[in-house]
Amino acid sequence: MFGRFISAAVLAACTAAAQAGPIEFKFSYTGFFDKEADRFDPAAVIAGSFIADDVNQDGLFAANELLSFKHNNSNDYIGCGVGDQYFWKCTIERFGYRIGGPLKFSTTWSMTDVGYQIYSSTITGEEYVYNYRNAGGVQTRGLLWTGQTAFAISQVNAVPEPAPLALMALGAAGIGAARMRWRRRAA
């Protein structure tokens, strides 16, 4: 009986260790006041994803714990402007998410080329702005959060790290070996 308890505890500890680490989330905000159309647009969407690791185990995913962040078909804000993305400028001024709570972020990104300029900024709970300018003119989009703006978020998966996976396999093997010994003794 005691052996079963120890085996279950070891498996639980290994499983918990395997779940620690980076987690991927997908999020969306739906329904905004469209400034250009001067009306509420229930179909307007801001959507994206992020991968974060609660390194300090405080239950809050913070900006310094982000491994990836994208929204509205943008490049990844983490590593933006590096290598072949040198012409992109991205910033995440603020980021915070606690499971079960609201997602808050403030971002800007821009790109300037010979023929065009793009600028976008998002402050959750406030405003999303997009400006595209080229020789043919200017495109602008402005969305305001309202009381009708709906937030949805889902955890896509825990992104397991190799060491915890090995621990989980080792724990399962240990439990299997303990069960075989127990069956031999019982027989």
JSON list of C-alpha atoms in Angstrom, two decimals:
[
{"chain": "A", "resi": 1, "resn": "MET", "atom": "CA", "xyz": [0.00, 0.00, 0.00]},
{"chain": "A", "resi": 2, "resn": "PHE", "atom": "CA", "xyz": [2.79, 2.41, 0.96]},
{"chain": "A", "resi": 3, "resn": "GLY", "atom": "CA", "xyz": [4.61, 1.55, -2.29]},
{"chain": "A", "resi": 4, "resn": "ARG", "atom": "CA", "xyz": [1.55, 2.51, -4.32]},
{"chain": "A", "resi": 5, "resn": "PHE", "atom": "CA", "xyz": [1.34, 5.83, -2.51]},
{"chain": "A", "resi": 6, "resn": "ILE", "atom": "CA", "xyz": [5.02, 6.57, -3.20]},
{"chain": "A", "resi": 7, "resn": "SER", "atom": "CA", "xyz": [4.60, 5.55, -6.86]},
{"chain": "A", "resi": 8, "resn": "ALA", "atom": "CA", "xyz": [1.58, 7.81, -7.28]},
{"chain": "A", "resi": 9, "resn": "ALA", "atom": "CA", "xyz": [3.43, 10.71, -5.63]},
{"chain": "A", "resi": 10, "resn": "VAL", "atom": "CA", "xyz": [6.45, 10.25, -7.91]},
{"chain": "A", "resi": 11, "resn": "LEU", "atom": "CA", "xyz": [4.25, 10.15, -11.02]},
{"chain": "A", "resi": 12, "resn": "ALA", "atom": "CA", "xyz": [2.35, 13.25, -9.90]},
{"chain": "A", "resi": 13, "resn": "ALA", "atom": "CA", "xyz": [5.61, 15.12, -9.25]},
{"chain": "A", "resi": 14, "resn": "CYS", "atom": "CA", "xyz": [7.02, 14.14, -12.63]},
{"chain": "A", "resi": 15, "resn": "THR", "atom": "CA", "xyz": [3.81, 15.15, -14.40]},
{"chain": "A", "resi": 16, "resn": "ALA", "atom": "CA", "xyz": [3.77, 18.51, -12.62]},
{"chain": "A", "resi": 17, "resn": "ALA", "atom": "CA", "xyz": [7.38, 19.10, -13.60]},
{"chain": "A", "resi": 18, "resn": "ALA", "atom": "CA", "xyz": [6.56, 18.24, -17.21]},
{"chain": "A", "resi": 19, "resn": "GLN", "atom": "CA", "xyz": [3.79, 20.86, -17.28]},
{"chain": "A", "resi": 20, "resn": "ALA", "atom": "CA", "xyz": [6.04, 23.64, -16.03]},
{"chain": "A", "resi": 21, "resn": "GLY", "atom": "CA", "xyz": [7.57, 25.79, -18.71]},
{"chain": "A", "resi": 22, "resn": "PRO", "atom": "CA", "xyz": [6.34, 27.69, -21.76]},
{"chain": "A", "resi": 23, "resn": "ILE", "atom": "CA", "xyz": [2.63, 27.78, -22.56]},
{"chain": "A", "resi": 24, "resn": "GLU", "atom": "CA", "xyz": [1.06, 28.97, -25.82]},
{"chain": "A", "resi": 25, "resn": "PHE", "atom": "CA", "xyz": [-2.17, 31.01, -25.78]},
{"chain": "A", "resi": 26, "resn": "LYS", "atom": "CA", "xyz": [-4.45, 32.25, -28.56]},
{"chain": "A", "resi": 27, "resn": "PHE", "atom": "CA", "xyz": [-6.57, 35.32, -27.89]},
{"chain": "A", "resi": 28, "resn": "SER", "atom": "CA", "xyz": [-9.14, 37.52, -29.58]},
{"chain": "A", "resi": 29, "resn": "TYR", "atom": "CA", "xyz": [-11.13, 40.68, -28.96]},
{"chain": "A", "resi": 30, "resn": "THR", "atom": "CA", "xyz": [-14.34, 40.94, -30.98]},
{"chain": "A", "resi": 31, "resn": "GLY", "atom": "CA", "xyz": [-16.64, 43.95, -31.46]},
{"chain": "A", "resi": 32, "resn": "PHE", "atom": "CA", "xyz": [-15.26, 47.49, -31.59]},
{"chain": "A", "resi": 33, "resn": "PHE", "atom": "CA", "xyz": [-16.38, 51.00, -32.33]},
{"chain": "A", "resi": 34, "resn": "ASP", "atom": "CA", "xyz": [-15.00, 51.73, -35.80]},
{"chain": "A", "resi": 35, "resn": "LYS", "atom": "CA", "xyz": [-13.84, 55.37, -35.83]},
{"chain": "A", "resi": 36, "resn": "GLU", "atom": "CA", "xyz": [-13.82, 55.70, -39.64]},
{"chain": "A", "resi": 37, "resn": "ALA", "atom": "CA", "xyz": [-17.33, 54.24, -40.07]},
{"chain": "A", "resi": 38, "resn": "ASP", "atom": "CA", "xyz": [-18.51, 56.05, -36.91]},
{"chain": "A", "resi": 39, "resn": "ARG", "atom": "CA", "xyz": [-20.41, 52.99, -35.68]},
{"chain": "A", "resi": 40, "resn": "PHE", "atom": "CA", "xyz": [-20.05, 49.82, -33.62]},
{"chain": "A", "resi": 41, "resn": "ASP", "atom": "CA", "xyz": [-18.78, 46.88, -35.72]},
{"chain": "A", "resi": 42, "resn": "PRO", "atom": "CA", "xyz": [-19.60, 43.55, -34.04]},
{"chain": "A", "resi": 43, "resn": "ALA", "atom": "CA", "xyz": [-17.41, 41.66, -36.56]},
{"chain": "A", "resi": 44, "resn": "ALA", "atom": "CA", "xyz": [-14.21, 43.68, -36.03]},
{"chain": "A", "resi": 45, "resn": "VAL", "atom": "CA", "xyz": [-11.53, 41.43, -34.53]},
{"chain": "A", "resi": 46, "resn": "ILE", "atom": "CA", "xyz": [-8.09, 41.81, -33.02]},
{"chain": "A", "resi": 47, "resn": "ALA", "atom": "CA", "xyz": [-6.55, 38.38, -32.60]},
{"chain": "A", "resi": 48, "resn": "GLY", "atom": "CA", "xyz": [-3.17, 36.85, -31.91]},
{"chain": "A", "resi": 49, "resn": "SER", "atom": "CA", "xyz": [-1.10, 34.44, -29.90]},
{"chain": "A", "resi": 50, "resn": "PHE", "atom": "CA", "xyz": [1.73, 34.42, -27.42]},
{"chain": "A", "resi": 51, "resn": "ILE", "atom": "CA", "xyz": [4.05, 31.94, -25.75]},
{"chain": "A", "resi": 52, "resn": "ALA", "atom": "CA", "xyz": [5.15, 32.74, -22.22]},
{"chain": "A", "resi": 53, "resn": "ASP", "atom": "CA", "xyz": [6.92, 31.01, -19.35]},
{"chain": "A", "resi": 54, "resn": "ASP", "atom": "CA", "xyz": [6.02, 31.99, -15.79]},
{"chain": "A", "resi": 55, "resn": "VAL", "atom": "CA", "xyz": [9.68, 31.78, -14.76]},
{"chain": "A", "resi": 56, "resn": "ASN", "atom": "CA", "xyz": [9.21, 33.26, -11.29]},
{"chain": "A", "resi": 57, "resn": "GLN", "atom": "CA", "xyz": [6.09, 31.12, -10.66]},
{"chain": "A", "resi": 58, "resn": "ASP", "atom": "CA", "xyz": [4.00, 34.09, -9.45]},
{"chain": "A", "resi": 59, "resn": "GLY", "atom": "CA", "xyz": [1.00, 33.20, -11.63]},
{"chain": "A", "resi": 60, "resn": "LEU", "atom": "CA", "xyz": [1.45, 36.31, -13.80]},
{"chain": "A", "resi": 61, "resn": "PHE", "atom": "CA", "xyz": [2.91, 36.16, -17.29]},
{"chain": "A", "resi": 62, "resn": "ALA", "atom": "CA", "xyz": [4.87, 39.41, -17.67]},
{"chain": "A", "resi": 63, "resn": "ALA", "atom": "CA", "xyz": [6.63, 41.08, -20.61]},
{"chain": "A", "resi": 64, "resn": "ASN", "atom": "CA", "xyz": [10.03, 39.72, -19.59]},
{"chain": "A", "resi": 65, "resn": "GLU", "atom": "CA", "xyz": [8.57, 36.17, -19.64]},
{"chain": "A", "resi": 66, "resn": "LEU", "atom": "CA", "xyz": [7.37, 36.35, -23.26]},
{"chain": "A", "resi": 67, "resn": "LEU", "atom": "CA", "xyz": [8.99, 34.03, -25.79]},
{"chain": "A", "resi": 68, "resn": "SER", "atom": "CA", "xyz": [6.72, 35.00, -28.69]},
{"chain": "A", "resi": 69, "resn": "PHE", "atom": "CA", "xyz": [3.98, 37.58, -29.25]},
{"chain": "A", "resi": 70, "resn": "LYS", "atom": "CA", "xyz": [1.96, 38.19, -32.43]},
{"chain": "A", "resi": 71, "resn": "HIS", "atom": "CA", "xyz": [-1.32, 39.89, -33.22]},
{"chain": "A", "resi": 72, "resn": "ASN", "atom": "CA", "xyz": [-3.18, 41.05, -36.33]},
{"chain": "A", "resi": 73, "resn": "ASN", "atom": "CA", "xyz": [-0.90, 39.10, -38.65]},
{"chain": "A", "resi": 74, "resn": "SER", "atom": "CA", "xyz": [2.20, 40.90, -37.44]},
{"chain": "A", "resi": 75, "resn": "ASN", "atom": "CA", "xyz": [5.70, 39.58, -37.29]},
{"chain": "A", "resi": 76, "resn": "ASP", "atom": "CA", "xyz": [6.75, 38.21, -33.92]},
{"chain": "A", "resi": 77, "resn": "TYR", "atom": "CA", "xyz": [7.37, 41.14, -31.60]},
{"chain": "A", "resi": 78, "resn": "ILE", "atom": "CA", "xyz": [10.08, 39.13, -29.86]},
{"chain": "A", "resi": 79, "resn": "GLY", "atom": "CA", "xyz": [13.16, 39.39, -32.06]},
{"chain": "A", "resi": 80, "resn": "CYS", "atom": "CA", "xyz": [11.55, 41.97, -34.33]},
{"chain": "A", "resi": 81, "resn": "GLY", "atom": "CA", "xyz": [14.04, 44.11, -36.23]},
{"chain": "A", "resi": 82, "resn": "VAL", "atom": "CA", "xyz": [16.79, 41.50, -36.05]},
{"chain": "A", "resi": 83, "resn": "GLY", "atom": "CA", "xyz": [18.46, 39.81, -39.03]},
{"chain": "A", "resi": 84, "resn": "ASP", "atom": "CA", "xyz": [16.34, 39.87, -42.17]},
{"chain": "A", "resi": 85, "resn": "GLN", "atom": "CA", "xyz": [13.62, 41.82, -40.31]},
{"chain": "A", "resi": 86, "resn": "TYR", "atom": "CA", "xyz": [15.88, 44.85, -39.86]},
{"chain": "A", "resi": 87, "resn": "PHE", "atom": "CA", "xyz": [13.27, 47.16, -41.42]},
{"chain": "A", "resi": 88, "resn": "TRP", "atom": "CA", "xyz": [10.62, 46.31, -38.77]},
{"chain": "A", "resi": 89, "resn": "LYS", "atom": "CA", "xyz": [10.46, 48.25, -35.51]},
{"chain": "A", "resi": 90, "resn": "CYS", "atom": "CA", "xyz": [8.40, 46.62, -32.75]},
{"chain": "A", "resi": 91, "resn": "THR", "atom": "CA", "xyz": [7.92, 47.41, -29.09]},
{"chain": "A", "resi": 92, "resn": "ILE", "atom": "CA", "xyz": [5.93, 45.90, -26.26]},
{"chain": "A", "resi": 93, "resn": "GLU", "atom": "CA", "xyz": [5.62, 48.66, -23.70]},
{"chain": "A", "resi": 94, "resn": "ARG", "atom": "CA", "xyz": [3.34, 46.71, -21.39]},
{"chain": "A", "resi": 95, "resn": "PHE", "atom": "CA", "xyz": [2.19, 43.09, -21.11]},
{"chain": "A", "resi": 96, "resn": "GLY", "atom": "CA", "xyz": [0.47, 41.07, -18.42]},
{"chain": "A", "resi": 97, "resn": "TYR", "atom": "CA", "xyz": [-1.77, 38.03, -18.25]},
{"chain": "A", "resi": 98, "resn": "ARG", "atom": "CA", "xyz": [-2.95, 35.94, -15.30]},
{"chain": "A", "resi": 99, "resn": "ILE", "atom": "CA", "xyz": [-4.92, 32.79, -16.19]},
{"chain": "A", "resi": 100, "resn": "GLY", "atom": "CA", "xyz": [-8.60, 33.56, -15.75]},
{"chain": "A", "resi": 101, "resn": "GLY", "atom": "CA", "xyz": [-8.00, 37.31, -15.84]},
{"chain": "A", "resi": 102, "resn": "PRO", "atom": "CA", "xyz": [-7.77, 39.96, -18.53]},
{"chain": "A", "resi": 103, "resn": "LEU", "atom": "CA", "xyz": [-4.93, 40.22, -21.05]},
{"chain": "A", "resi": 104, "resn": "LYS", "atom": "CA", "xyz": [-3.31, 43.64, -21.08]},
{"chain": "A", "resi": 105, "resn": "PHE", "atom": "CA", "xyz": [-0.73, 44.83, -23.57]},
{"chain": "A", "resi": 106, "resn": "SER", "atom": "CA", "xyz": [0.49, 47.94, -25.29]},
{"chain": "A", "resi": 107, "resn": "THR", "atom": "CA", "xyz": [2.40, 47.52, -28.54]},
{"chain": "A", "resi": 108, "resn": "THR", "atom": "CA", "xyz": [3.63, 49.46, -31.54]},
{"chain": "A", "resi": 109, "resn": "TRP", "atom": "CA", "xyz": [5.13, 48.33, -34.81]},
{"chain": "A", "resi": 110, "resn": "SER", "atom": "CA", "xyz": [6.23, 50.15, -37.89]},
{"chain": "A", "resi": 111, "resn": "MET", "atom": "CA", "xyz": [7.93, 49.56, -41.20]},
{"chain": "A", "resi": 112, "resn": "THR", "atom": "CA", "xyz": [9.34, 52.09, -43.60]},
{"chain": "A", "resi": 113, "resn": "ASP", "atom": "CA", "xyz": [10.43, 51.30, -47.11]},
{"chain": "A", "resi": 114, "resn": "VAL", "atom": "CA", "xyz": [11.08, 53.42, -50.19]},
{"chain": "A", "resi": 115, "resn": "GLY", "atom": "CA", "xyz": [7.50, 53.07, -51.40]},
{"chain": "A", "resi": 116, "resn": "TYR", "atom": "CA", "xyz": [5.43, 52.94, -48.23]},
{"chain": "A", "resi": 117, "resn": "GLN", "atom": "CA", "xyz": [5.13, 53.39, -44.47]},
{"chain": "A", "resi": 118, "resn": "ILE", "atom": "CA", "xyz": [3.11, 51.31, -42.03]},
{"chain": "A", "resi": 119, "resn": "TYR", "atom": "CA", "xyz": [2.43, 52.16, -38.41]},
{"chain": "A", "resi": 120, "resn": "SER", "atom": "CA", "xyz": [0.24, 50.34, -35.90]},
{"chain": "A", "resi": 121, "resn": "SER", "atom": "CA", "xyz": [-0.34, 50.60, -32.18]},
{"chain": "A", "resi": 122, "resn": "THR", "atom": "CA", "xyz": [-2.59, 48.75, -29.78]},
{"chain": "A", "resi": 123, "resn": "ILE", "atom": "CA", "xyz": [-3.47, 49.52, -26.19]},
{"chain": "A", "resi": 124, "resn": "THR", "atom": "CA", "xyz": [-5.88, 46.91, -24.87]},
{"chain": "A", "resi": 125, "resn": "GLY", "atom": "CA", "xyz": [-8.99, 48.39, -23.35]},
{"chain": "A", "resi": 126, "resn": "GLU", "atom": "CA", "xyz": [-8.43, 51.61, -25.29]},
{"chain": "A", "resi": 127, "resn": "GLU", "atom": "CA", "xyz": [-7.56, 51.78, -28.98]},
{"chain": "A", "resi": 128, "resn": "TYR", "atom": "CA", "xyz": [-6.10, 50.04, -32.03]},
{"chain": "A", "resi": 129, "resn": "VAL", "atom": "CA", "xyz": [-4.69, 52.28, -34.79]},
{"chain": "A", "resi": 130, "resn": "TYR", "atom": "CA", "xyz": [-3.38, 51.23, -38.20]},
{"chain": "A", "resi": 131, "resn": "ASN", "atom": "CA", "xyz": [-1.96, 53.61, -40.84]},
{"chain": "A", "resi": 132, "resn": "TYR", "atom": "CA", "xyz": [-0.66, 52.64, -44.28]},
{"chain": "A", "resi": 133, "resn": "ARG", "atom": "CA", "xyz": [0.76, 55.33, -46.54]},
{"chain": "A", "resi": 134, "resn": "ASN", "atom": "CA", "xyz": [2.11, 55.03, -50.09]},
{"chain": "A", "resi": 135, "resn": "ALA", "atom": "CA", "xyz": [2.15, 57.11, -53.28]},
{"chain": "A", "resi": 136, "resn": "GLY", "atom": "CA", "xyz": [-1.47, 56.13, -53.94]},
{"chain": "A", "resi": 137, "resn": "GLY", "atom": "CA", "xyz": [-2.80, 57.51, -50.67]},
{"chain": "A", "resi": 138, "resn": "VAL", "atom": "CA", "xyz": [-3.42, 56.69, -47.05]},
{"chain": "A", "resi": 139, "resn": "GLN", "atom": "CA", "xyz": [-5.36, 53.85, -45.43]},
{"chain": "A", "resi": 140, "resn": "THR", "atom": "CA", "xyz": [-6.37, 54.30, -41.81]},
{"chain": "A", "resi": 141, "resn": "ARG", "atom": "CA", "xyz": [-8.22, 52.08, -39.37]},
{"chain": "A", "resi": 142, "resn": "GLY", "atom": "CA", "xyz": [-9.10, 52.99, -35.81]},
{"chain": "A", "resi": 143, "resn": "LEU", "atom": "CA", "xyz": [-10.95, 50.73, -33.40]},
{"chain": "A", "resi": 144, "resn": "LEU", "atom": "CA", "xyz": [-12.06, 51.63, -29.90]},
{"chain": "A", "resi": 145, "resn": "TRP", "atom": "CA", "xyz": [-12.80, 49.16, -27.12]},
{"chain": "A", "resi": 146, "resn": "THR", "atom": "CA", "xyz": [-16.35, 49.39, -25.75]},
{"chain": "A", "resi": 147, "resn": "GLY", "atom": "CA", "xyz": [-18.37, 47.61, -23.09]},
{"chain": "A", "resi": 148, "resn": "GLN", "atom": "CA", "xyz": [-19.49, 45.25, -25.87]},
{"chain": "A", "resi": 149, "resn": "THR", "atom": "CA", "xyz": [-15.98, 44.19, -26.84]},
{"chain": "A", "resi": 150, "resn": "ALA", "atom": "CA", "xyz": [-15.69, 40.47, -26.05]},
{"chain": "A", "resi": 151, "resn": "PHE", "atom": "CA", "xyz": [-12.44, 38.86, -24.93]},
{"chain": "A", "resi": 152, "resn": "ALA", "atom": "CA", "xyz": [-11.61, 35.18, -25.51]},
{"chain": "A", "resi": 153, "resn": "ILE", "atom": "CA", "xyz": [-8.42, 33.30, -24.71]},
{"chain": "A", "resi": 154, "resn": "SER", "atom": "CA", "xyz": [-7.46, 29.65, -24.82]},
{"chain": "A", "resi": 155, "resn": "GLN", "atom": "CA", "xyz": [-4.42, 27.69, -23.86]},
{"chain": "A", "resi": 156, "resn": "VAL", "atom": "CA", "xyz": [-3.23, 25.92, -26.99]},
{"chain": "A", "resi": 157, "resn": "ASN", "atom": "CA", "xyz": [-0.75, 23.66, -25.26]},
{"chain": "A", "resi": 158, "resn": "ALA", "atom": "CA", "xyz": [1.94, 23.53, -22.71]},
{"chain": "A", "resi": 159, "resn": "VAL", "atom": "CA", "xyz": [5.21, 23.55, -24.58]},
{"chain": "A", "resi": 160, "resn": "PRO", "atom": "CA", "xyz": [7.07, 20.84, -22.68]},
{"chain": "A", "resi": 161, "resn": "GLU", "atom": "CA", "xyz": [10.78, 21.06, -22.14]},
{"chain": "A", "resi": 162, "resn": "PRO", "atom": "CA", "xyz": [12.94, 17.97, -22.79]},
{"chain": "A", "resi": 163, "resn": "ALA", "atom": "CA", "xyz": [14.18, 17.50, -19.20]},
{"chain": "A", "resi": 164, "resn": "PRO", "atom": "CA", "xyz": [10.69, 17.37, -17.61]},
{"chain": "A", "resi": 165, "resn": "LEU", "atom": "CA", "xyz": [9.54, 14.96, -20.33]},
{"chain": "A", "resi": 166, "resn": "ALA", "atom": "CA", "xyz": [12.45, 12.69, -19.46]},
{"chain": "A", "resi": 167, "resn": "LEU", "atom": "CA", "xyz": [11.50, 12.94, -15.78]},
{"chain": "A", "resi": 168, "resn": "MET", "atom": "CA", "xyz": [7.93, 11.97, -16.59]},
{"chain": "A", "resi": 169, "resn": "ALA", "atom": "CA", "xyz": [9.11, 8.95, -18.61]},
{"chain": "A", "resi": 170, "resn": "LEU", "atom": "CA", "xyz": [11.46, 7.94, -15.81]},
{"chain": "A", "resi": 171, "resn": "GLY", "atom": "CA", "xyz": [8.63, 8.25, -13.28]},
{"chain": "A", "resi": 172, "resn": "ALA", "atom": "CA", "xyz": [6.32, 6.12, -15.41]},
{"chain": "A", "resi": 173, "resn": "ALA", "atom": "CA", "xyz": [9.05, 3.49, -15.83]},
{"chain": "A", "resi": 174, "resn": "GLY", "atom": "CA", "xyz": [9.62, 3.50, -12.06]},
{"chain": "A", "resi": 175, "resn": "ILE", "atom": "CA", "xyz": [5.94, 2.96, -11.39]},
{"chain": "A", "resi": 176, "resn": "GLY", "atom": "CA", "xyz": [5.84, 0.12, -13.91]},
{"chain": "A", "resi": 177, "resn": "ALA", "atom": "CA", "xyz": [8.82, -1.55, -12.24]},
{"chain": "A", "resi": 178, "resn": "ALA", "atom": "CA", "xyz": [7.25, -1.14, -8.78]},
{"chain": "A", "resi": 179, "resn": "ARG", "atom": "CA", "xyz": [4.00, -2.70, -10.00]},
{"chain": "A", "resi": 180, "resn": "MET", "atom": "CA", "xyz": [5.87, -5.67, -11.47]},
{"chain": "A", "resi": 181, "resn": "ARG", "atom": "CA", "xyz": [7.66, -6.23, -8.13]},
{"chain": "A", "resi": 182, "resn": "TRP", "atom": "CA", "xyz": [4.36, -5.95, -6.26]},
{"chain": "A", "resi": 183, "resn": "ARG", "atom": "CA", "xyz": [2.71, -8.52, -8.56]},
{"chain": "A", "resi": 184, "resn": "ARG", "atom": "CA", "xyz": [5.62, -10.93, -8.11]},
{"chain": "A", "resi": 185, "resn": "ARG", "atom": "CA", "xyz": [5.33, -10.66, -4.33]},
{"chain": "A", "resi": 186, "resn": "ALA", "atom": "CA", "xyz": [1.56, -11.16, -4.46]},
{"chain": "A", "resi": 187, "resn": "ALA", "atom": "CA", "xyz": [1.89, -14.29, -6.63]}
]
